């Protein structure tokens, strides 16, 4: 087979990127505001497909994947928030706070994309016969 590499531990002297920390904090805040109940999984998990990457572009590919996942989560939180608003589950204050939080997350994600040469529209994965990961913007 090959030699096993030891597990990589985070360097305690290195602090997390403040930009990513801010995005993570904002997403965490949005999740807490929604307080959605967990839903059971409908089926057994399926095996993951292998992903092959170019050694020279793996860092950029990983960054784009992370930004794509953050955008997907942002859109899912936004949809859940709209359902909760339509159902009347939130107070006016909660609606305002949730709206401001989601707007801040959108703005910060747009800034991170621009900083790395992407547009929000670039953050999508082609899932083959299933179509794109992110729905088209309306």
PDB file of C-alpha atoms in Angstrom:
ATOM      1  CA  UNK A   1       0.000   0.000   0.000  1.00  0.00           C
ATOM      2  CA  UNK A   2       1.949   3.059   1.145  1.00  0.00           C
ATOM      3  CA  UNK A   3       3.355   4.558   4.227  1.00  0.00           C
ATOM      4  CA  UNK A   4       0.895   6.020   6.669  1.00  0.00           C
ATOM      5  CA  UNK A   5       1.193   9.665   7.532  1.00  0.00           C
ATOM      6  CA  UNK A   6       0.696  10.755  11.121  1.00  0.00           C
ATOM      7  CA  UNK A   7      -2.473  12.703  11.795  1.00  0.00           C
ATOM      8  CA  UNK A   8      -1.929  16.407  11.231  1.00  0.00           C
ATOM      9  CA  UNK A   9      -2.606  18.482  14.302  1.00  0.00           C
ATOM     10  CA  UNK A  10      -3.468  22.151  14.191  1.00  0.00           C
ATOM     11  CA  UNK A  11      -0.625  24.465  15.139  1.00  0.00           C
ATOM     12  CA  UNK A  12      -1.675  26.073  18.473  1.00  0.00           C
ATOM     13  CA  UNK A  13       0.564  29.080  17.807  1.00  0.00           C
ATOM     14  CA  UNK A  14      -1.324  29.858  14.598  1.00  0.00           C
ATOM     15  CA  UNK A  15      -4.584  31.716  15.025  1.00  0.00           C
ATOM     16  CA  UNK A  16      -7.496  31.075  12.625  1.00  0.00           C
ATOM     17  CA  UNK A  17      -7.985  33.389   9.677  1.00  0.00           C
ATOM     18  CA  UNK A  18     -10.082  36.297  11.020  1.00  0.00           C
ATOM     19  CA  UNK A  19     -12.107  36.454   7.786  1.00  0.00           C
ATOM     20  CA  UNK A  20     -13.110  32.800   8.015  1.00  0.00           C
ATOM     21  CA  UNK A  21     -13.703  33.128  11.753  1.00  0.00           C
ATOM     22  CA  UNK A  22     -16.111  36.019  11.072  1.00  0.00           C
ATOM     23  CA  UNK A  23     -18.015  34.000   8.462  1.00  0.00           C
ATOM     24  CA  UNK A  24     -18.188  31.032  10.822  1.00  0.00           C
ATOM     25  CA  UNK A  25     -19.415  33.184  13.698  1.00  0.00           C
ATOM     26  CA  UNK A  26     -22.078  34.772  11.491  1.00  0.00           C
ATOM     27  CA  UNK A  27     -23.298  31.387  10.235  1.00  0.00           C
ATOM     28  CA  UNK A  28     -23.371  30.050  13.781  1.00  0.00           C
ATOM     29  CA  UNK A  29     -25.434  33.053  14.847  1.00  0.00           C
ATOM     30  CA  UNK A  30     -27.878  32.492  11.971  1.00  0.00           C
ATOM     31  CA  UNK A  31     -28.252  28.810  12.910  1.00  0.00           C
ATOM     32  CA  UNK A  32     -29.003  29.735  16.524  1.00  0.00           C
ATOM     33  CA  UNK A  33     -31.611  32.275  15.427  1.00  0.00           C
ATOM     34  CA  UNK A  34     -33.483  29.695  13.369  1.00  0.00           C
ATOM     35  CA  UNK A  35     -33.644  27.049  16.078  1.00  0.00           C
ATOM     36  CA  UNK A  36     -35.005  24.528  13.599  1.00  0.00           C
ATOM     37  CA  UNK A  37     -35.758  21.059  14.963  1.00  0.00           C
ATOM     38  CA  UNK A  38     -33.598  18.239  13.564  1.00  0.00           C
ATOM     39  CA  UNK A  39     -35.137  15.987  10.938  1.00  0.00           C
ATOM     40  CA  UNK A  40     -34.501  12.224  10.700  1.00  0.00           C
ATOM     41  CA  UNK A  41     -32.507  10.867   7.777  1.00  0.00           C
ATOM     42  CA  UNK A  42     -34.672   9.009   5.276  1.00  0.00           C
ATOM     43  CA  UNK A  43     -32.189   6.479   3.954  1.00  0.00           C
ATOM     44  CA  UNK A  44     -28.839   4.863   4.515  1.00  0.00           C
ATOM     45  CA  UNK A  45     -25.751   6.886   3.622  1.00  0.00           C
ATOM     46  CA  UNK A  46     -24.224   6.215   0.220  1.00  0.00           C
ATOM     47  CA  UNK A  47     -20.556   5.795  -0.613  1.00  0.00           C
ATOM     48  CA  UNK A  48     -18.662   8.909  -1.640  1.00  0.00           C
ATOM     49  CA  UNK A  49     -17.060   9.203  -5.063  1.00  0.00           C
ATOM     50  CA  UNK A  50     -13.343   9.772  -5.400  1.00  0.00           C
ATOM     51  CA  UNK A  51     -12.181  13.255  -6.255  1.00  0.00           C
ATOM     52  CA  UNK A  52      -9.041  13.804  -8.306  1.00  0.00           C
ATOM     53  CA  UNK A  53      -7.370  17.167  -8.206  1.00  0.00           C
ATOM     54  CA  UNK A  54      -4.406  18.825  -9.828  1.00  0.00           C
ATOM     55  CA  UNK A  55      -1.572  19.096  -7.324  1.00  0.00           C
ATOM     56  CA  UNK A  56      -0.910  22.736  -8.325  1.00  0.00           C
ATOM     57  CA  UNK A  57      -4.490  23.908  -7.881  1.00  0.00           C
ATOM     58  CA  UNK A  58      -5.613  21.875  -4.861  1.00  0.00           C
ATOM     59  CA  UNK A  59      -5.479  24.909  -2.529  1.00  0.00           C
ATOM     60  CA  UNK A  60      -7.673  27.033  -4.775  1.00  0.00           C
ATOM     61  CA  UNK A  61     -10.026  24.117  -5.414  1.00  0.00           C
ATOM     62  CA  UNK A  62     -10.395  23.547  -1.681  1.00  0.00           C
ATOM     63  CA  UNK A  63     -11.028  27.248  -1.065  1.00  0.00           C
ATOM     64  CA  UNK A  64     -13.686  27.303  -3.777  1.00  0.00           C
ATOM     65  CA  UNK A  65     -15.314  24.164  -2.330  1.00  0.00           C
ATOM     66  CA  UNK A  66     -15.440  25.694   1.166  1.00  0.00           C
ATOM     67  CA  UNK A  67     -16.905  28.942  -0.177  1.00  0.00           C
ATOM     68  CA  UNK A  68     -19.463  26.906  -2.152  1.00  0.00           C
ATOM     69  CA  UNK A  69     -20.512  25.004   0.963  1.00  0.00           C
ATOM     70  CA  UNK A  70     -20.817  28.233   2.945  1.00  0.00           C
ATOM     71  CA  UNK A  71     -23.005  29.691   0.176  1.00  0.00           C
ATOM     72  CA  UNK A  72     -25.150  26.550   0.118  1.00  0.00           C
ATOM     73  CA  UNK A  73     -25.650  26.727   3.886  1.00  0.00           C
ATOM     74  CA  UNK A  74     -26.404  30.438   3.664  1.00  0.00           C
ATOM     75  CA  UNK A  75     -29.084  29.801   1.056  1.00  0.00           C
ATOM     76  CA  UNK A  76     -30.589  26.957   3.095  1.00  0.00           C
ATOM     77  CA  UNK A  77     -30.687  29.126   6.225  1.00  0.00           C
ATOM     78  CA  UNK A  78     -32.269  31.929   4.201  1.00  0.00           C
ATOM     79  CA  UNK A  79     -34.988  29.624   2.863  1.00  0.00           C
ATOM     80  CA  UNK A  80     -35.721  28.264   6.335  1.00  0.00           C
ATOM     81  CA  UNK A  81     -35.873  31.815   7.685  1.00  0.00           C
ATOM     82  CA  UNK A  82     -38.393  32.788   4.989  1.00  0.00           C
ATOM     83  CA  UNK A  83     -40.539  29.772   5.861  1.00  0.00           C
ATOM     84  CA  UNK A  84     -40.446  30.733   9.529  1.00  0.00           C
ATOM     85  CA  UNK A  85     -41.359  34.352   8.701  1.00  0.00           C
ATOM     86  CA  UNK A  86     -44.234  33.228   6.468  1.00  0.00           C
ATOM     87  CA  UNK A  87     -45.472  30.885   9.198  1.00  0.00           C
ATOM     88  CA  UNK A  88     -45.348  33.704  11.755  1.00  0.00           C
ATOM     89  CA  UNK A  89     -42.952  31.786  14.028  1.00  0.00           C
ATOM     90  CA  UNK A  90     -40.667  34.771  14.622  1.00  0.00           C
ATOM     91  CA  UNK A  91     -41.176  38.063  16.394  1.00  0.00           C
ATOM     92  CA  UNK A  92     -40.539  41.288  14.504  1.00  0.00           C
ATOM     93  CA  UNK A  93     -37.276  41.701  16.423  1.00  0.00           C
ATOM     94  CA  UNK A  94     -36.150  38.169  15.507  1.00  0.00           C
ATOM     95  CA  UNK A  95     -37.023  38.797  11.859  1.00  0.00           C
ATOM     96  CA  UNK A  96     -34.956  41.996  11.841  1.00  0.00           C
ATOM     97  CA  UNK A  97     -31.983  40.345  13.530  1.00  0.00           C
ATOM     98  CA  UNK A  98     -32.111  37.308  11.258  1.00  0.00           C
ATOM     99  CA  UNK A  99     -32.394  39.495   8.153  1.00  0.00           C
ATOM    100  CA  UNK A 100     -29.443  41.639   9.225  1.00  0.00           C
ATOM    101  CA  UNK A 101     -27.372  38.545  10.032  1.00  0.00           C
ATOM    102  CA  UNK A 102     -28.101  36.913   6.679  1.00  0.00           C
ATOM    103  CA  UNK A 103     -27.335  40.153   4.846  1.00  0.00           C
ATOM    104  CA  UNK A 104     -24.025  40.484   6.717  1.00  0.00           C
ATOM    105  CA  UNK A 105     -23.148  36.880   5.855  1.00  0.00           C
ATOM    106  CA  UNK A 106     -23.975  37.464   2.182  1.00  0.00           C
ATOM    107  CA  UNK A 107     -21.859  40.623   2.111  1.00  0.00           C
ATOM    108  CA  UNK A 108     -18.911  38.963   3.868  1.00  0.00           C
ATOM    109  CA  UNK A 109     -19.068  35.945   1.567  1.00  0.00           C
ATOM    110  CA  UNK A 110     -19.160  38.271  -1.467  1.00  0.00           C
ATOM    111  CA  UNK A 111     -16.097  40.076  -0.108  1.00  0.00           C
ATOM    112  CA  UNK A 112     -14.214  36.799   0.415  1.00  0.00           C
ATOM    113  CA  UNK A 113     -15.082  35.686  -3.106  1.00  0.00           C
ATOM    114  CA  UNK A 114     -13.903  38.970  -4.601  1.00  0.00           C
ATOM    115  CA  UNK A 115     -10.710  38.788  -2.533  1.00  0.00           C
ATOM    116  CA  UNK A 116      -9.891  35.430  -4.131  1.00  0.00           C
ATOM    117  CA  UNK A 117     -11.052  36.261  -7.654  1.00  0.00           C
ATOM    118  CA  UNK A 118     -14.485  34.621  -7.627  1.00  0.00           C
ATOM    119  CA  UNK A 119     -18.030  35.837  -7.990  1.00  0.00           C
ATOM    120  CA  UNK A 120     -20.893  34.254  -6.041  1.00  0.00           C
ATOM    121  CA  UNK A 121     -22.110  32.836  -9.365  1.00  0.00           C
ATOM    122  CA  UNK A 122     -18.827  30.897  -9.661  1.00  0.00           C
ATOM    123  CA  UNK A 123     -19.628  28.981  -6.480  1.00  0.00           C
ATOM    124  CA  UNK A 124     -21.462  26.001  -7.838  1.00  0.00           C
ATOM    125  CA  UNK A 125     -20.793  22.349  -8.427  1.00  0.00           C
ATOM    126  CA  UNK A 126     -22.040  20.398 -11.407  1.00  0.00           C
ATOM    127  CA  UNK A 127     -23.653  17.268 -10.005  1.00  0.00           C
ATOM    128  CA  UNK A 128     -23.954  15.619 -13.402  1.00  0.00           C
ATOM    129  CA  UNK A 129     -27.452  14.253 -14.024  1.00  0.00           C
ATOM    130  CA  UNK A 130     -28.731  15.968 -10.870  1.00  0.00           C
ATOM    131  CA  UNK A 131     -27.813  19.390 -12.226  1.00  0.00           C
ATOM    132  CA  UNK A 132     -26.077  22.210 -10.367  1.00  0.00           C
ATOM    133  CA  UNK A 133     -25.727  22.162  -6.571  1.00  0.00           C
ATOM    134  CA  UNK A 134     -26.989  25.709  -6.074  1.00  0.00           C
ATOM    135  CA  UNK A 135     -30.322  26.800  -7.501  1.00  0.00           C
ATOM    136  CA  UNK A 136     -30.368  29.640 -10.039  1.00  0.00           C
ATOM    137  CA  UNK A 137     -30.622  33.109  -8.544  1.00  0.00           C
ATOM    138  CA  UNK A 138     -34.019  34.749  -8.813  1.00  0.00           C
TER     139      UNK A 138
END
